[in-house]
mmCIF file with all atom_site columns, C-alpha atoms in Angstrom:
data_model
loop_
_atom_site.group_PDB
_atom_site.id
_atom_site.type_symbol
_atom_site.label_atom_id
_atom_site.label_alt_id
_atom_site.label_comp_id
_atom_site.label_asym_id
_atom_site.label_entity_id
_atom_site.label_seq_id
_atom_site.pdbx_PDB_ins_code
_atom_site.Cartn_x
_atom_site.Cartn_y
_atom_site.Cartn_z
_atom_site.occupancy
_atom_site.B_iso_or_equiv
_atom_site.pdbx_formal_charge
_atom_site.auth_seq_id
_atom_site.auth_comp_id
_atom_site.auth_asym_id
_atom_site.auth_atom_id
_atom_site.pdbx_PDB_model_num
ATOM 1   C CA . UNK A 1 1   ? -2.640  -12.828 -6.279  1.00 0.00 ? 19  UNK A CA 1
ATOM 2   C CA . UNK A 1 2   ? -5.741  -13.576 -8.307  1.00 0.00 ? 20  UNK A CA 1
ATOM 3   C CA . UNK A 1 3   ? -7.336  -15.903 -5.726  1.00 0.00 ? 21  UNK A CA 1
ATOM 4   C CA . UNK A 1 4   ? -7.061  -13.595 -2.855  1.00 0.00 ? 22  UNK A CA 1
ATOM 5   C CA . UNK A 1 5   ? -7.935  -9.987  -4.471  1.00 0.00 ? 23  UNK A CA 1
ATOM 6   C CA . UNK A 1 6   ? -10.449 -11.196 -7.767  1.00 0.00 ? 24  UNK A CA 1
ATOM 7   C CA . UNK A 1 7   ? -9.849  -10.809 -11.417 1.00 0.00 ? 25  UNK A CA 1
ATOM 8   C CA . UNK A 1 8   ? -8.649  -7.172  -11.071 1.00 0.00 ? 26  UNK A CA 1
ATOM 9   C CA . UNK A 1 9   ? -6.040  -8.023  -8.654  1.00 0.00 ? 27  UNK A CA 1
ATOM 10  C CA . UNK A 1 10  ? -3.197  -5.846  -10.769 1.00 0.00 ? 28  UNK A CA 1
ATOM 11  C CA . UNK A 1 11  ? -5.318  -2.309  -10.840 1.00 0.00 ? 29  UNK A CA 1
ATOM 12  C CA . UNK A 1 12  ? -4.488  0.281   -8.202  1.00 0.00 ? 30  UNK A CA 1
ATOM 13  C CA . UNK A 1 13  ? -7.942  0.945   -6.517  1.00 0.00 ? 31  UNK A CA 1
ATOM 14  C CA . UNK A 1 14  ? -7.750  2.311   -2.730  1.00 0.00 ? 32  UNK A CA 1
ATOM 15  C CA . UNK A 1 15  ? -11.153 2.128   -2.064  1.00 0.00 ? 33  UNK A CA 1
ATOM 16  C CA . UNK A 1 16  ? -10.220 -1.558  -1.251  1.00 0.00 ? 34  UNK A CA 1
ATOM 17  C CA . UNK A 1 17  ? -8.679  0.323   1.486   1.00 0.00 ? 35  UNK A CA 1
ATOM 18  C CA . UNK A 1 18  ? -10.168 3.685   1.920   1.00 0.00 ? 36  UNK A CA 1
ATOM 19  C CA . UNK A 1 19  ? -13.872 4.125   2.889   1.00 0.00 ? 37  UNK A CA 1
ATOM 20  C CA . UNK A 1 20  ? -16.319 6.763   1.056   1.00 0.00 ? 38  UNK A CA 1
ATOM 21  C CA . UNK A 1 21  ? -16.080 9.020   4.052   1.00 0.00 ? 39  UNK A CA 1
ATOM 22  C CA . UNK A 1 22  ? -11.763 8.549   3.447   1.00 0.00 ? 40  UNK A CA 1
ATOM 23  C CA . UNK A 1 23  ? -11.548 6.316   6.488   1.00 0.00 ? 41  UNK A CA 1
ATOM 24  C CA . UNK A 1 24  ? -9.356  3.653   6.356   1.00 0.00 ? 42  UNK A CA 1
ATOM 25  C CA . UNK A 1 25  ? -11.499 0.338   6.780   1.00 0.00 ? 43  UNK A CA 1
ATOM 26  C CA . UNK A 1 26  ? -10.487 -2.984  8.326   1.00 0.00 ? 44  UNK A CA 1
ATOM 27  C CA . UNK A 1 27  ? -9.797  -5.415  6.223   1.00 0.00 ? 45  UNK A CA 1
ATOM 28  C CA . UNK A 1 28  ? -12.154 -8.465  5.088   1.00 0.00 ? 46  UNK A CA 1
ATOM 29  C CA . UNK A 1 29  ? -9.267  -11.467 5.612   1.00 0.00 ? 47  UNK A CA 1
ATOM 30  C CA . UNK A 1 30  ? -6.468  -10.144 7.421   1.00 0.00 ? 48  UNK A CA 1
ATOM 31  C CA . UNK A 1 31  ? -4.189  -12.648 5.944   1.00 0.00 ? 49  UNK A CA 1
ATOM 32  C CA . UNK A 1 32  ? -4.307  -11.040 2.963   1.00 0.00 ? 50  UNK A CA 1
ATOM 33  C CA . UNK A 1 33  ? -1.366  -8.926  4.080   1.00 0.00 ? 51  UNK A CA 1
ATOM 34  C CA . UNK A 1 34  ? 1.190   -11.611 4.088   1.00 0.00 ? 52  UNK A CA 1
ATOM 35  C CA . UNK A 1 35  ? 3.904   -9.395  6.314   1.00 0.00 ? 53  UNK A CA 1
ATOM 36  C CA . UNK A 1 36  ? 1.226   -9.758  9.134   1.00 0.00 ? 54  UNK A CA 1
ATOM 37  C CA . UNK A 1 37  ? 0.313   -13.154 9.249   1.00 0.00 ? 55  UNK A CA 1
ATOM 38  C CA . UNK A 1 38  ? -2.413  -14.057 11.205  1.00 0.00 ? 56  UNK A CA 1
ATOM 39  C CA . UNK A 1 39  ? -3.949  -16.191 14.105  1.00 0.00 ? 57  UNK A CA 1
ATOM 40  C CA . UNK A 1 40  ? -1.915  -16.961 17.664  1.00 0.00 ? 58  UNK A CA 1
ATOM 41  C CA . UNK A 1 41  ? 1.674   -15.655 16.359  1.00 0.00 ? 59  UNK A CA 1
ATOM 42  C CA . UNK A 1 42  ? 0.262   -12.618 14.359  1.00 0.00 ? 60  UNK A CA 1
ATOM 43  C CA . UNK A 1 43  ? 2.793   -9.789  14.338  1.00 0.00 ? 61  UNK A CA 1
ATOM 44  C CA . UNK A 1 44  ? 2.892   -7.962  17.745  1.00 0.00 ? 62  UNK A CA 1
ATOM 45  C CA . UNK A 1 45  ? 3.995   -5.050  15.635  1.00 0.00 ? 63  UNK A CA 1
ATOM 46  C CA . UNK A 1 46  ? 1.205   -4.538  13.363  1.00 0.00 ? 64  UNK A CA 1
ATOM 47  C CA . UNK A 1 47  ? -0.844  -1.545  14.812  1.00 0.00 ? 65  UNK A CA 1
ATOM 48  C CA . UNK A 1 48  ? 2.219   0.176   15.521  1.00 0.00 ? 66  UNK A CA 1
ATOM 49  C CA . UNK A 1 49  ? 3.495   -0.326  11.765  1.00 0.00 ? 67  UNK A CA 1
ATOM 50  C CA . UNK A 1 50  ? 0.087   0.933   10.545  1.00 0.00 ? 68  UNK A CA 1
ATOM 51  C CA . UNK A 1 51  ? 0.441   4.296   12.412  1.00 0.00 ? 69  UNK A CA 1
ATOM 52  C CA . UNK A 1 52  ? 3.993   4.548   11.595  1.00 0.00 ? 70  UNK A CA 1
ATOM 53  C CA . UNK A 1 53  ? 2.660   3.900   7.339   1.00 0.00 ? 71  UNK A CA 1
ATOM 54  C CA . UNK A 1 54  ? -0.035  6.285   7.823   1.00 0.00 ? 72  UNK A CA 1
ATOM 55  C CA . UNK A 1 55  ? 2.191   8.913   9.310   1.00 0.00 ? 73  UNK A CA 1
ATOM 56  C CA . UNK A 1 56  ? 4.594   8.609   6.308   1.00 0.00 ? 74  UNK A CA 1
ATOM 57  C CA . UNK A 1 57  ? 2.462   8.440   3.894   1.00 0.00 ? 75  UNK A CA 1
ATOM 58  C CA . UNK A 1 58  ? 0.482   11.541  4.982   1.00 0.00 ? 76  UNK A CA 1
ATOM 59  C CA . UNK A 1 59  ? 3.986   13.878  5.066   1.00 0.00 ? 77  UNK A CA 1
ATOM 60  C CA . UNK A 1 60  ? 4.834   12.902  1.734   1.00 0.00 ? 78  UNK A CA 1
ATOM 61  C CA . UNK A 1 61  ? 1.320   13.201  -0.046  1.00 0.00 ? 79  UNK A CA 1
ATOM 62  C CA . UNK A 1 62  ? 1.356   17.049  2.000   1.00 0.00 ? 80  UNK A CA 1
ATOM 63  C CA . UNK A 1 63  ? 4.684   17.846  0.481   1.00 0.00 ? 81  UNK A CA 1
ATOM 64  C CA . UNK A 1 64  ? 4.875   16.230  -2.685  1.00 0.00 ? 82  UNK A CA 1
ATOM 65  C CA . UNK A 1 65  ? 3.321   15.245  -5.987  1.00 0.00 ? 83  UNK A CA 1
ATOM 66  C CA . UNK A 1 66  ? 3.963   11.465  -6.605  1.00 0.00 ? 84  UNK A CA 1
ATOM 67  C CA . UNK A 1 67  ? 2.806   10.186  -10.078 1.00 0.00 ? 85  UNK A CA 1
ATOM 68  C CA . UNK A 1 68  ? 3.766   6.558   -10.673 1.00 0.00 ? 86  UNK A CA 1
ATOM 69  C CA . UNK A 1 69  ? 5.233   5.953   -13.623 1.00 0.00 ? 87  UNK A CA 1
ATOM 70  C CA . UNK A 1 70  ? 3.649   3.655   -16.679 1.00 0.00 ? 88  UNK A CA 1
ATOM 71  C CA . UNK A 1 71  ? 4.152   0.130   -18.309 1.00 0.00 ? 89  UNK A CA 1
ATOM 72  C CA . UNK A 1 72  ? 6.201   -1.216  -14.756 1.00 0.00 ? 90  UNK A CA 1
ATOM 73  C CA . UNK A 1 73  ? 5.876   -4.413  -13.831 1.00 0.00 ? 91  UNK A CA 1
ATOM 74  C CA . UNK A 1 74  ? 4.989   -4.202  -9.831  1.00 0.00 ? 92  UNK A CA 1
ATOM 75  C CA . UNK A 1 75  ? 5.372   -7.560  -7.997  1.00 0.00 ? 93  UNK A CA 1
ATOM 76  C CA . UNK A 1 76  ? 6.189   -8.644  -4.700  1.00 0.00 ? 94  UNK A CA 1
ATOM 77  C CA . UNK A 1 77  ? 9.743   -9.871  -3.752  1.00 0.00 ? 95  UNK A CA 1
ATOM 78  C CA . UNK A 1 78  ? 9.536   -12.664 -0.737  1.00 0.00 ? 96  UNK A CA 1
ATOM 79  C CA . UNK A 1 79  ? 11.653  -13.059 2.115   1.00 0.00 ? 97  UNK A CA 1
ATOM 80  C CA . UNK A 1 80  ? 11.987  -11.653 6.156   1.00 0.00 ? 98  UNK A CA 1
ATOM 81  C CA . UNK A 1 81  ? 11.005  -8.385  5.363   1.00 0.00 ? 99  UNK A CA 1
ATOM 82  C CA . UNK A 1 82  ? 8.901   -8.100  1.955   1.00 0.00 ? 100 UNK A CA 1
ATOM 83  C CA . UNK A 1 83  ? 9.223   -5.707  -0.507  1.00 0.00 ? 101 UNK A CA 1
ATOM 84  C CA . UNK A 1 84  ? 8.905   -5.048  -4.630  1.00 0.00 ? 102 UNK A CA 1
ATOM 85  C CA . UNK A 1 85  ? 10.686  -6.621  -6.262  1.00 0.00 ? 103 UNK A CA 1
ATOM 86  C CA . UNK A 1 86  ? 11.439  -4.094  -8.914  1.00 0.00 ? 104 UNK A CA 1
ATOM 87  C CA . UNK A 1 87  ? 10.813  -1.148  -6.902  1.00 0.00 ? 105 UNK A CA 1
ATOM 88  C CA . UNK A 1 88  ? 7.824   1.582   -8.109  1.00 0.00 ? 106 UNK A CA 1
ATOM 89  C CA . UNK A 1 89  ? 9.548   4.018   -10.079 1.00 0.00 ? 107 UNK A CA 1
ATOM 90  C CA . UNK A 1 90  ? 7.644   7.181   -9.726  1.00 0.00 ? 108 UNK A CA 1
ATOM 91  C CA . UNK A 1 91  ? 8.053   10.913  -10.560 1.00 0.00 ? 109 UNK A CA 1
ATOM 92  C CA . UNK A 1 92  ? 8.317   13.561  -7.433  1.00 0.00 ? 110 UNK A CA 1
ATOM 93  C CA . UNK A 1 93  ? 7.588   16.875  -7.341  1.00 0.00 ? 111 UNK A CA 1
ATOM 94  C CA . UNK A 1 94  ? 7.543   19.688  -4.436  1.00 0.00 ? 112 UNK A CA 1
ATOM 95  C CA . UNK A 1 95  ? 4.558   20.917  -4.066  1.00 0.00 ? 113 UNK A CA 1
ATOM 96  C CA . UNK A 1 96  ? 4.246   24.717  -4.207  1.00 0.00 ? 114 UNK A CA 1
ATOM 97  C CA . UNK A 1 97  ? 2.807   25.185  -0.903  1.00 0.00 ? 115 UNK A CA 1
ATOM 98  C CA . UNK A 1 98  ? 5.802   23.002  0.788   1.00 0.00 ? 116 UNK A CA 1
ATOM 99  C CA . UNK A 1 99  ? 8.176   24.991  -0.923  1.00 0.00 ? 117 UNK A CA 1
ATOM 100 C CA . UNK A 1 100 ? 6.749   28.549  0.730   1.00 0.00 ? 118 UNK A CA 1
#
């Protein structure tokens, strides 16, 4: 969405996320995570859903080499429990270390 995330709004930069220093910062408007919401009814969940993410996403970056393949068309699919609509079609490899 253009008007939350500016004119590059479909490039992958994580430094929206991720610090200098590689620490993951707080976001500016918390209501620009839509699964969230925000204010007096704000997922209970959240922090717990973060660590769970982080925990994930840690494993497979340590035991595999994700490239994300070109010319797909990422956007969001709405309902109870978002997701992409299309998916993100990406290539996996074991790393060598993983595989010793």
């Amino acid at each position: 969405m253009e008007m939350i995330w500016g004119e590059d709004c479909l490039e992958f930069r994580p430094e929206r996320w991720i610090s200098e220093q590689g620490v993951l910062t707080t976001f500016q408007h918390t209501n620009k995570v839509m699964v969230f919401i925000v204010g007096p009814r704000s997922c209970l969940g959240r922090d717990v859903s973060f660590t769970q993410m982080k925990a994930v996403v840690a494993a497979l970056v340590y035991n595999f080499q994700l490239q994300v393949l070109q010319d797909q068309v990422v956007s969001p699919k709405i309902a109870v429990v978002p997701h992409m609509k299309n998916g993100l079609m990406v290539k996996v490899r074991e790393r060598a270390a993983a595989a010793a």
